XYZ file of C-alpha atoms in Angstrom:
670
model
C -0.263 0.004 0.001
C 1.438 3.355 -1.372
C 2.066 5.886 1.861
C -0.535 9.032 1.300
C 1.422 12.303 0.770
C 0.400 14.680 3.558
C 0.413 17.467 0.743
C -2.006 15.298 -1.233
C -3.854 15.363 2.204
C -4.093 18.725 2.758
C -5.236 19.666 -1.207
C -7.880 17.371 -0.963
C -9.255 18.712 2.321
C -8.876 21.949 0.890
C -10.959 20.803 -2.153
C -13.467 19.350 0.218
C -14.399 22.177 2.253
C -14.409 24.624 -0.861
C -16.929 22.205 -2.340
C -19.319 21.594 1.154
C -18.615 25.451 1.979
C -16.995 27.837 -0.044
C -19.341 27.447 -2.711
C -22.725 27.138 -0.751
C -21.426 30.334 0.897
C -20.593 31.809 -2.211
C -24.176 31.524 -3.434
C -25.654 32.177 -0.181
C -24.057 35.056 0.049
C -24.731 36.227 -3.136
C -29.043 36.025 -2.784
C -28.508 37.747 0.759
C -26.242 40.614 -1.202
C -29.519 40.674 -3.579
C -31.674 40.638 -0.839
C -29.528 43.608 0.745
C -30.099 45.387 -2.643
C -33.752 45.197 -3.131
C -34.118 46.016 0.321
C -31.976 48.830 0.397
C -33.983 50.112 -2.880
C -37.129 49.897 -1.285
C -35.691 51.910 1.716
C -34.463 54.470 -0.757
C -37.772 55.071 -2.391
C -39.447 55.556 1.222
C -36.607 57.849 1.937
C -36.755 60.236 -0.970
C -40.927 60.057 -0.814
C -40.210 61.050 2.978
C -37.746 64.211 1.825
C -40.736 65.580 -1.114
C -43.311 65.857 2.232
C -40.772 67.473 4.176
C -40.062 69.551 1.686
C -43.551 70.737 0.688
C -44.126 70.905 4.478
C -40.902 73.438 5.242
C -42.199 75.697 2.205
C -45.796 75.532 3.736
C -44.232 76.871 6.875
C -42.030 79.517 5.492
C -45.876 80.587 3.599
C -47.397 80.671 7.528
C -44.351 82.643 8.541
C -45.241 85.361 5.869
C -48.603 84.982 6.929
C -48.004 86.277 10.546
C -45.953 89.061 10.000
C -48.894 90.274 8.034
C -51.631 89.706 10.303
C -49.077 91.074 13.164
C -49.523 94.539 11.783
C -52.118 96.761 11.754
C -52.348 100.087 10.709
C -51.671 101.686 14.215
C -49.144 98.883 15.072
C -47.314 100.195 11.619
C -46.803 103.630 11.767
C -45.091 102.839 15.545
C -43.026 99.909 14.537
C -39.184 100.098 14.711
C -37.315 97.180 12.358
C -33.914 97.517 14.421
C -34.464 94.666 16.280
C -35.488 92.340 13.404
C -32.267 92.095 11.312
C -34.456 90.205 8.754
C -36.876 93.573 8.112
C -35.582 95.678 5.318
C -37.914 98.392 5.467
C -41.359 99.076 6.234
C -43.974 101.326 4.697
C -47.380 102.490 3.832
C -49.008 103.777 0.654
C -52.358 105.736 1.373
C -54.778 106.332 -0.848
C -53.515 109.216 -2.690
C -50.268 106.977 -3.711
C -48.490 109.001 -0.858
C -45.840 106.510 0.337
C -44.316 107.141 3.678
C -40.742 104.794 5.078
C -42.099 104.005 8.795
C -38.877 101.958 10.012
C -36.069 100.738 7.827
C -32.000 99.752 7.979
C -30.691 101.718 5.030
C -28.126 103.655 4.983
C -29.400 106.820 3.938
C -32.942 107.625 2.029
C -34.462 108.857 -1.008
C -35.617 113.309 0.385
C -38.704 112.585 -0.415
C -38.757 109.757 2.012
C -36.834 111.922 5.172
C -39.308 112.680 8.090
C -37.346 115.119 9.095
C -36.868 118.422 7.262
C -33.953 121.012 7.788
C -34.212 123.351 10.844
C -34.650 126.965 9.888
C -31.531 128.953 10.233
C -33.040 131.109 12.791
C -32.051 128.795 15.768
C -28.404 129.778 15.384
C -29.522 133.468 15.891
C -28.808 132.843 19.556
C -25.124 132.909 18.304
C -24.233 135.299 16.309
C -22.479 137.441 19.298
C -20.567 134.813 19.395
C -19.553 134.906 15.251
C -18.910 138.132 15.496
C -16.237 138.015 18.352
C -14.936 135.113 16.316
C -14.979 136.515 12.379
C -15.123 140.158 12.706
C -12.860 141.200 16.091
C -11.333 137.914 16.143
C -11.143 137.315 19.440
C -10.997 134.176 20.193
C -11.073 134.227 24.138
C -14.202 136.048 24.515
C -15.676 134.267 21.560
C -15.201 131.363 23.277
C -16.187 132.139 26.553
C -19.777 133.246 24.883
C -19.887 129.803 23.062
C -19.490 127.933 26.466
C -22.103 129.757 28.121
C -24.044 129.235 25.654
C -23.907 125.336 25.861
C -23.986 125.582 29.796
C -27.786 127.466 29.533
C -29.346 126.725 26.525
C -32.447 124.263 26.682
C -32.526 123.718 23.088
C -30.365 120.852 21.560
C -30.061 122.331 18.294
C -28.625 125.234 20.096
C -26.944 123.481 22.211
C -25.045 121.261 19.779
C -24.024 124.354 17.835
C -22.598 126.194 20.804
C -20.671 122.645 21.360
C -19.331 122.961 17.536
C -18.473 126.185 17.808
C -16.370 125.802 20.369
C -14.439 122.790 19.486
C -13.590 124.703 16.532
C -12.591 127.793 18.622
C -10.450 125.325 20.530
C -8.620 123.421 16.666
C -8.206 127.738 15.296
C -6.622 128.313 19.516
C -4.338 125.353 18.511
C -5.642 123.145 21.343
C -6.841 119.779 19.395
C -6.948 117.690 22.389
C -9.667 120.034 23.982
C -11.181 120.179 20.820
C -10.716 116.240 20.518
C -12.747 115.955 23.881
C -15.724 117.951 23.152
C -16.332 116.073 19.716
C -15.839 113.093 21.633
C -18.789 114.417 24.193
C -20.768 115.148 20.887
C -20.318 111.387 19.447
C -21.502 109.990 23.200
C -24.460 112.319 23.897
C -25.771 113.356 20.635
C -24.865 110.723 18.266
C -28.360 110.985 16.144
C -28.666 114.834 16.199
C -28.440 116.741 12.691
C -26.360 119.989 12.912
C -28.558 122.645 10.965
C -31.298 119.751 10.765
C -29.460 118.396 7.656
C -25.543 117.438 9.345
C -25.406 114.288 10.871
C -23.305 115.739 14.299
C -22.268 111.913 15.585
C -20.429 111.670 11.427
C -18.991 115.022 11.736
C -17.719 114.673 15.215
C -16.265 111.347 14.100
C -15.008 112.731 11.355
C -13.344 115.662 12.983
C -11.689 113.019 15.547
C -9.924 111.446 12.984
C -8.592 114.775 11.245
C -7.358 115.733 14.709
C -5.444 112.096 15.664
C -4.086 112.190 11.739
C -2.259 115.294 12.558
C -0.898 114.807 15.976
C 0.123 110.897 14.681
C -2.201 108.598 16.871
C -2.113 105.623 15.083
C -3.496 103.939 17.866
C -6.637 105.915 18.910
C -7.129 106.930 15.079
C -7.681 102.626 14.585
C -10.092 103.123 16.925
C -11.732 105.711 15.757
C -11.710 104.719 12.471
C -13.524 101.609 13.414
C -16.509 103.529 15.727
C -17.326 106.149 12.704
C -17.504 103.011 9.593
C -20.052 101.474 12.708
C -21.858 104.883 12.980
C -22.053 104.630 8.944
C -23.127 101.521 8.837
C -25.543 101.982 11.161
C -26.747 105.636 11.019
C -28.338 106.653 13.846
C -30.528 109.808 12.378
C -31.783 110.242 8.675
C -29.976 111.601 5.524
C -29.605 111.561 2.169
C -27.236 110.410 -0.182
C -25.188 113.519 -0.540
C -24.814 113.259 3.570
C -23.560 109.296 3.081
C -21.898 110.494 -0.008
C -19.325 113.096 1.856
C -18.767 110.921 5.286
C -18.144 108.100 2.983
C -15.727 109.831 0.695
C -14.080 111.887 3.756
C -13.706 108.658 5.609
C -11.853 106.859 2.700
C -9.426 109.432 2.144
C -8.317 109.866 5.959
C -8.033 106.452 6.787
C -5.336 105.099 4.786
C -3.590 102.510 7.287
C -4.475 98.772 6.321
C -6.482 97.168 9.201
C -8.412 93.607 8.763
C -11.432 95.204 11.040
C -11.467 98.416 8.731
C -11.240 96.420 5.607
C -14.054 94.467 6.565
C -16.020 97.299 7.613
C -15.626 98.978 4.329
C -16.730 95.803 2.378
C -19.882 95.350 4.201
C -20.559 99.360 3.795
C -20.305 98.687 -0.020
C -22.323 95.704 -0.350
C -24.698 97.328 1.907
C -24.591 100.649 -0.115
C -25.876 98.785 -3.224
C -28.555 96.986 -1.291
C -29.561 100.198 -0.293
C -29.466 101.788 -3.842
C -31.611 98.800 -5.045
C -34.371 98.952 -2.255
C -34.865 102.785 -2.531
C -35.589 102.288 -6.021
C -37.785 99.554 -5.409
C -39.451 101.499 -2.449
C -40.067 104.566 -4.524
C -40.919 103.153 -7.403
C -44.967 101.962 -8.257
C -47.202 100.326 -6.385
C -47.205 96.750 -5.828
C -49.758 95.029 -8.427
C -52.467 93.275 -6.240
C -54.516 91.954 -8.827
C -51.368 89.559 -10.388
C -50.881 87.933 -7.247
C -47.792 85.764 -7.055
C -48.977 84.413 -3.648
C -53.128 85.501 -2.795
C -53.164 84.045 0.887
C -55.145 86.364 2.309
C -54.962 89.043 -0.322
C -50.939 89.256 0.915
C -48.962 89.781 -2.919
C -45.277 87.909 -2.268
C -42.722 88.321 -4.914
C -39.259 87.292 -4.508
C -35.864 89.596 -5.132
C -33.128 87.804 -7.059
C -30.220 90.637 -7.809
C -26.633 90.404 -7.424
C -26.972 92.802 -4.522
C -29.733 91.607 -2.599
C -32.095 88.138 -2.076
C -35.263 89.072 -0.475
C -38.976 89.099 -0.249
C -41.525 91.882 -0.919
C -44.669 91.276 0.600
C -47.832 94.005 0.567
C -51.092 94.020 1.308
C -54.273 96.307 1.313
C -55.685 97.630 5.094
C -59.364 98.230 5.809
C -59.187 101.798 5.667
C -57.533 101.989 1.731
C -53.855 101.864 3.395
C -51.457 99.330 1.639
C -48.499 98.104 3.784
C -45.489 97.031 2.470
C -42.464 95.123 4.019
C -39.369 93.909 2.452
C -37.355 91.301 3.866
C -34.179 89.843 3.812
C -34.466 85.925 2.795
C -31.174 84.472 4.182
C -32.008 86.887 7.759
C -35.436 85.366 7.728
C -34.520 82.057 7.487
C -31.488 82.280 10.045
C -34.022 83.702 12.648
C -36.389 81.237 12.019
C -34.621 78.254 11.381
C -35.202 76.428 14.680
C -39.173 77.098 14.147
C -38.539 75.681 10.651
C -36.611 72.446 11.291
C -38.563 71.772 14.510
C -41.536 71.609 12.174
C -40.086 69.999 9.598
C -38.128 67.167 11.244
C -39.349 66.864 15.122
C -37.031 63.528 15.499
C -33.543 65.378 14.035
C -33.840 62.724 11.333
C -33.163 65.156 8.679
C -29.985 67.079 7.779
C -30.877 70.238 6.462
C -29.225 72.627 3.767
C -30.569 75.877 1.486
C -27.931 77.385 -1.150
C -27.922 80.037 -3.026
C -28.567 80.434 -7.143
C -24.744 80.939 -6.756
C -24.350 77.643 -4.921
C -23.407 79.453 -2.162
C -24.387 77.938 1.364
C -26.814 80.381 3.283
C -28.047 77.480 6.421
C -26.746 74.110 7.714
C -28.306 72.130 10.146
C -26.990 68.271 10.706
C -24.073 66.378 9.320
C -22.537 67.858 6.226
C -20.349 65.268 5.054
C -19.181 64.555 1.685
C -20.501 60.782 1.902
C -24.164 62.415 2.426
C -26.707 61.768 -0.381
C -28.819 65.261 -0.644
C -31.640 65.429 -2.670
C -32.156 69.048 -3.805
C -35.836 70.528 -4.334
C -36.262 74.481 -5.654
C -37.534 77.351 -3.383
C -41.295 78.089 -5.107
C -41.715 80.702 -7.478
C -42.656 83.279 -5.041
C -39.576 82.732 -3.071
C -36.039 83.479 -4.314
C -34.233 81.178 -6.144
C -32.911 78.935 -3.724
C -32.639 74.952 -3.349
C -33.597 73.341 -0.196
C -31.465 70.248 0.252
C -32.244 67.453 2.502
C -31.180 64.089 3.865
C -31.980 61.668 5.798
C -28.884 60.039 8.556
C -28.309 56.656 8.125
C -28.956 54.536 10.904
C -25.859 53.143 12.462
C -24.819 49.199 11.958
C -26.826 48.091 14.917
C -29.380 49.807 14.686
C -30.012 48.042 10.885
C -29.165 44.678 12.496
C -32.365 44.877 14.983
C -34.476 46.901 12.899
C -37.688 44.713 12.137
C -36.803 43.202 8.642
C -34.158 45.920 7.080
C -31.536 43.932 8.368
C -32.387 40.636 8.051
C -30.326 40.091 4.976
C -27.134 42.263 5.975
C -26.974 40.159 9.217
C -27.370 36.471 7.148
C -24.605 38.027 5.082
C -22.709 38.642 7.822
C -22.859 35.230 9.712
C -22.410 33.132 6.165
C -18.968 34.970 5.935
C -17.917 34.518 10.029
C -18.805 30.662 9.131
C -16.506 30.518 6.555
C -14.023 32.256 7.978
C -14.336 30.105 10.837
C -14.463 27.156 8.655
C -11.322 27.801 6.968
C -9.132 28.659 9.932
C -10.282 25.261 11.393
C -9.452 23.689 8.510
C -6.185 25.250 8.409
C -5.475 24.296 11.717
C -6.342 20.938 11.611
C -4.336 20.658 8.710
C -1.166 21.672 10.934
C -1.976 19.632 13.580
C -2.361 16.619 11.288
C 1.120 17.413 9.271
C 2.801 18.063 12.676
C 1.738 14.458 13.681
C 2.824 13.184 10.375
C 6.036 14.656 10.843
C 6.603 13.293 14.049
C 5.611 10.019 13.326
C 8.067 9.793 10.488
C 10.656 11.103 13.113
C 9.230 8.765 15.584
C 9.163 5.456 12.801
C 12.833 6.382 11.902
C 14.078 7.005 15.983
C 12.546 3.595 16.426
C 14.125 2.110 13.499
C 17.496 3.137 14.473
C 16.990 1.620 18.380
C 16.119 -1.408 16.807
C 18.900 -1.920 14.389
C 21.657 -1.111 16.680
C 21.045 -4.320 19.047
C 19.680 -5.730 15.997
C 22.746 -5.666 14.393
C 25.155 -6.812 17.601
C 23.189 -9.788 18.478
C 23.432 -10.662 14.628
C 27.454 -10.093 14.420
C 27.941 -11.881 17.964
C 25.788 -14.611 16.741
C 28.061 -14.919 13.394
C 30.946 -15.283 15.789
C 29.713 -17.951 17.755
C 28.499 -19.709 15.002
C 31.429 -19.551 13.323
C 33.753 -20.675 16.413
C 35.405 -17.420 16.025
C 35.492 -16.924 19.939
C 38.188 -18.716 21.509
C 37.806 -18.432 25.362
C 34.651 -19.780 27.637
C 35.133 -16.306 29.370
C 34.920 -14.308 25.644
C 31.297 -16.562 24.850
C 30.258 -15.836 28.382
C 30.498 -11.999 27.788
C 29.247 -12.807 24.190
C 26.518 -14.193 25.730
C 25.237 -11.610 28.341
C 25.659 -9.055 25.910
C 22.975 -10.709 23.749
C 20.671 -11.214 26.324
C 20.756 -7.580 27.570
C 20.360 -6.528 23.593
C 17.634 -8.643 23.329
C 15.754 -7.561 26.640
C 16.400 -3.772 25.304
C 14.280 -5.242 22.228
C 11.994 -6.661 24.069
C 11.149 -3.435 26.303
C 11.369 -0.903 23.242
C 8.414 -3.181 21.973
C 6.900 -3.216 24.604
C 6.761 0.204 24.846
C 5.287 0.486 21.386
C 2.773 -1.915 21.884
C 1.696 -0.425 25.040
C 1.689 3.378 23.743
C -0.375 2.012 20.772
C -2.637 0.540 23.313
C -2.817 3.757 25.491
C -3.039 6.179 22.245
C -6.412 4.037 21.290
C -7.233 3.370 24.665
C -7.600 0.072 24.410
C -4.883 -0.726 27.479
C -6.286 -3.047 30.231
C -4.934 -2.760 33.752
C -4.720 -5.751 36.482
C -4.824 -4.310 39.566
C -3.691 -6.083 42.222
C -1.978 -6.051 45.894
C 1.416 -4.916 44.924
C 4.572 -4.824 47.237
C 6.376 -1.782 45.309
C 9.037 -2.401 47.488
C 10.354 -5.864 47.079
C 9.212 -5.154 42.555
C 11.633 -2.038 42.942
C 14.207 -3.873 44.776
C 14.583 -7.018 42.174
C 14.268 -4.517 39.093
C 17.450 -2.622 40.823
C 18.776 -5.755 41.157
C 18.660 -6.881 37.677
C 19.612 -3.096 36.564
C 22.677 -3.291 38.217
C 23.953 -6.769 36.922
C 23.611 -5.789 33.356
C 25.136 -2.775 34.009
C 28.863 -3.583 35.799
C 30.561 -2.240 32.845
C 28.981 1.348 32.424
C 30.629 2.275 35.466
C 27.193 3.758 36.663
C 26.389 3.587 40.798
C 22.850 3.658 41.949
C 22.062 4.455 45.100
C 18.449 3.179 46.405
C 17.139 4.307 49.533
C 13.776 3.403 51.095
C 13.929 4.317 55.174
C 10.559 3.475 56.220
C 8.177 0.234 55.142
C 6.166 1.291 52.582
C 2.707 -0.198 52.280
C 1.203 -2.581 49.583
C -0.346 -0.458 46.786
C -3.182 -1.596 44.250
C -1.760 -1.277 40.964
C -0.629 -3.273 37.750
C 2.398 -5.089 38.266
C 4.080 -5.093 34.450
C 2.775 -1.224 34.271
C 5.129 -0.602 37.421
C 8.061 -2.320 36.146
C 7.147 -0.296 32.686
C 7.253 2.791 34.971
C 10.561 2.138 36.558
C 12.141 0.902 33.258
C 11.257 3.886 31.341
C 12.512 6.166 34.463
C 15.663 4.536 34.640
C 16.208 4.362 31.271
C 15.689 8.165 30.520
C 18.058 8.728 33.927
C 20.705 6.692 32.208
C 20.520 8.347 28.718
C 20.731 11.878 30.102
C 23.287 11.436 32.719
C 26.513 12.824 30.687
C 29.173 12.413 32.221
C 27.624 11.600 35.444
C 27.410 7.817 37.034
C 25.433 8.648 39.884
C 21.908 7.699 39.840
C 19.335 8.175 43.003
C 16.192 6.284 43.324
C 13.799 6.365 46.662
C 10.914 4.926 47.555
C 8.751 6.572 50.641
C 4.890 7.052 51.598
C 3.264 9.892 53.292
C -0.067 11.601 53.377
C -1.418 8.646 52.214
C 0.721 8.280 48.961
C 3.143 6.250 47.531
C 6.705 8.896 46.699
C 8.863 7.120 43.839
C 11.688 9.080 42.567
C 14.510 8.890 40.690
C 17.850 11.766 40.116
C 19.906 11.788 37.771
C 22.955 14.282 37.970
C 23.710 14.843 34.219
C 22.625 17.193 31.476
C 18.749 18.556 32.627
C 16.351 20.230 31.142
C 15.342 23.564 29.864
C 12.509 25.384 30.986
C 10.817 25.265 27.798
C 11.419 21.740 27.424
C 9.754 20.457 30.734
C 6.639 21.699 29.929
C 6.331 19.335 26.909
C 8.911 16.125 27.153
C 5.592 14.477 28.324
C 4.006 14.900 24.876
C 4.118 12.295 22.816
C 7.258 11.670 20.168
C 8.477 14.971 21.292
C 12.118 14.773 21.790
C 14.444 18.532 22.659
C 16.953 19.925 20.691
C 19.670 19.219 22.779
C 19.064 15.825 22.628
C 19.353 15.708 18.903
C 22.412 17.977 19.180
C 24.141 15.230 21.191
C 22.733 12.612 19.318
C 20.972 10.633 22.166
C 19.024 8.181 21.318
C 15.121 7.718 22.439
C 11.692 6.983 20.627
C 9.832 10.398 22.457
C 7.430 7.960 23.759
C 9.072 6.679 27.053
C 7.946 9.675 29.565
C 4.320 9.957 27.724
C 3.658 6.158 28.340
C 4.923 6.573 32.303
C 2.305 9.824 32.310
C -0.268 7.358 31.110
C 0.463 4.551 33.709
C 0.397 6.955 36.177
C -2.304 8.447 35.252
C -4.485 5.106 35.298
C -3.103 4.975 38.554
C -5.214 7.930 39.679
C -1.289 9.197 40.502
C 0.698 12.323 39.276
C 4.225 12.438 38.230
C 6.760 15.950 38.483
C 9.995 16.711 37.294
C 12.302 19.273 38.844
C 15.169 20.133 37.027
C 18.072 22.858 36.196
C 20.543 22.832 33.137
C 24.294 21.000 34.084
C 22.582 19.466 37.591
C 20.561 16.909 36.551
C 16.471 16.195 37.086
C 14.722 14.729 39.202
C 11.300 12.730 38.539
C 8.968 12.020 41.385
C 5.788 9.784 41.194
C 3.050 10.195 43.525
C 0.620 6.994 43.677
C -2.396 7.355 46.369
C -2.437 4.134 48.404
C -6.454 3.946 48.315
């Protein structure tokens, strides 16, 4: 019978595994994959329907917000309303029955002349300062003129007279070369009268800020000039009083000429002013233009006209409606600001459970509003805004559930779970197959080494016996003494062969669990004594000194006689082989704590720590044994351990490299 090639066996096992596990696994995995794809397609379809419904609800909520704005205004409330606290409201105006339009509140940089509510005051208000002007310009008596202006500023109850006196005093301080005092007065005007108009036309706060800028630039105070420039531009960006485009241009260009320092905050303020200026120009044209057409309604809910504004300067919505008293109210709403200020209400109405991600982009793809997860992997569905709103886009995406959520969700994760289970079983099966193959190959290798070692051990004594038999057969041995030594050697080798064969047979029976033991009352001390006697008779030439110690009588135990002789023989044979240059072996037998203790100690080469854990494994032989060429099959200590365990005993070893080893067998007395 030809021996089986281990490589062929491994290929055969892998082939069986592929046919039995891998191919069915691939088929089932493909079916699970198709199921997952179908399930995913259904979920995507349901998700799209949900997103479409949410987009309609989102737009409806914006329309409802417009209606709420309209409902919040009556004619009386409109005329007293201020938009300063609402950044989304750009302008609020009322048109009467004659077509005359009045601007109630606004967030514009300047106003057209016809919409300015305050008219310029008459020069008569400055008549009280004539004496001071005569002293200043005619007589050029600056000291008396200054004292006159200061008295007027202290005693005047009219704001216009007081501010004119303060301006005249600051002017005189400049003419008298006292810029710090002039700057202090201008600073007082900025703080106390930022919204006053000088002579009913010139914004006092901006005028004072401009003069402070000039003084700081003349004095070279760059830090103060930088802070004052920021404050001046903030006043220009958020005007505290009404003035027209000419006034705005005057101060804008004056600030531009004086402020030449590069500063990020100042540059940002200038850019914002330029943007707001373009928006203001568009809004003033829009507000002063013809009336809204209430017959051709873009959105006719509750009689309100909603028109979108889509320009480079502005993205807004214009609302207008007729009041019961014949007037018409109009509001211009900054649409991005409106979305931001109402974002929480809109999102809460749209998605109470926060399962959606929301983005809004303008017609230039610029992000206006974002709520939720903004990731490149998110799949967004785009919905255009209705015609009555700016050309924005609403982008929605649904949060993907986590892996565990998908698996635990009824029905949705079944195929994925099956797919993962199949893949896991395939991986585990493959790993187990490889492990089995490796164990099988390792055992095959150990068995091959065992056969080689046993063959060598069998061959050596057989060769010796054959050689001595031939010499005796051909009468080549001359003396009787020589013949006797040959007979003794042949007997020893035959006993060695017998012991080796017994070991192999016993090991085979023990490995297959077919070994039977004949337990009888046994005098272990007598048996050990006879065994050592036979050993001493066979080892006179080797020089071994076997020292036996049995201090106290030991009781009879229940044991298998042949098995115990095999334990004695294998441990003694192991001690002889690994004694190295030492020739002393200590054997002891004693009893204590209801157990029999038998030990064999040699003073040879010893056993390393890593080998001590494996010397009882079948077929195992250490690297040191192989290096020194010590004969052995690798099953002697395995047989000893199995016999001892069959007698409910234990065996342990204590060893140190270069100092020998002690094997101790403990067998219970009962």
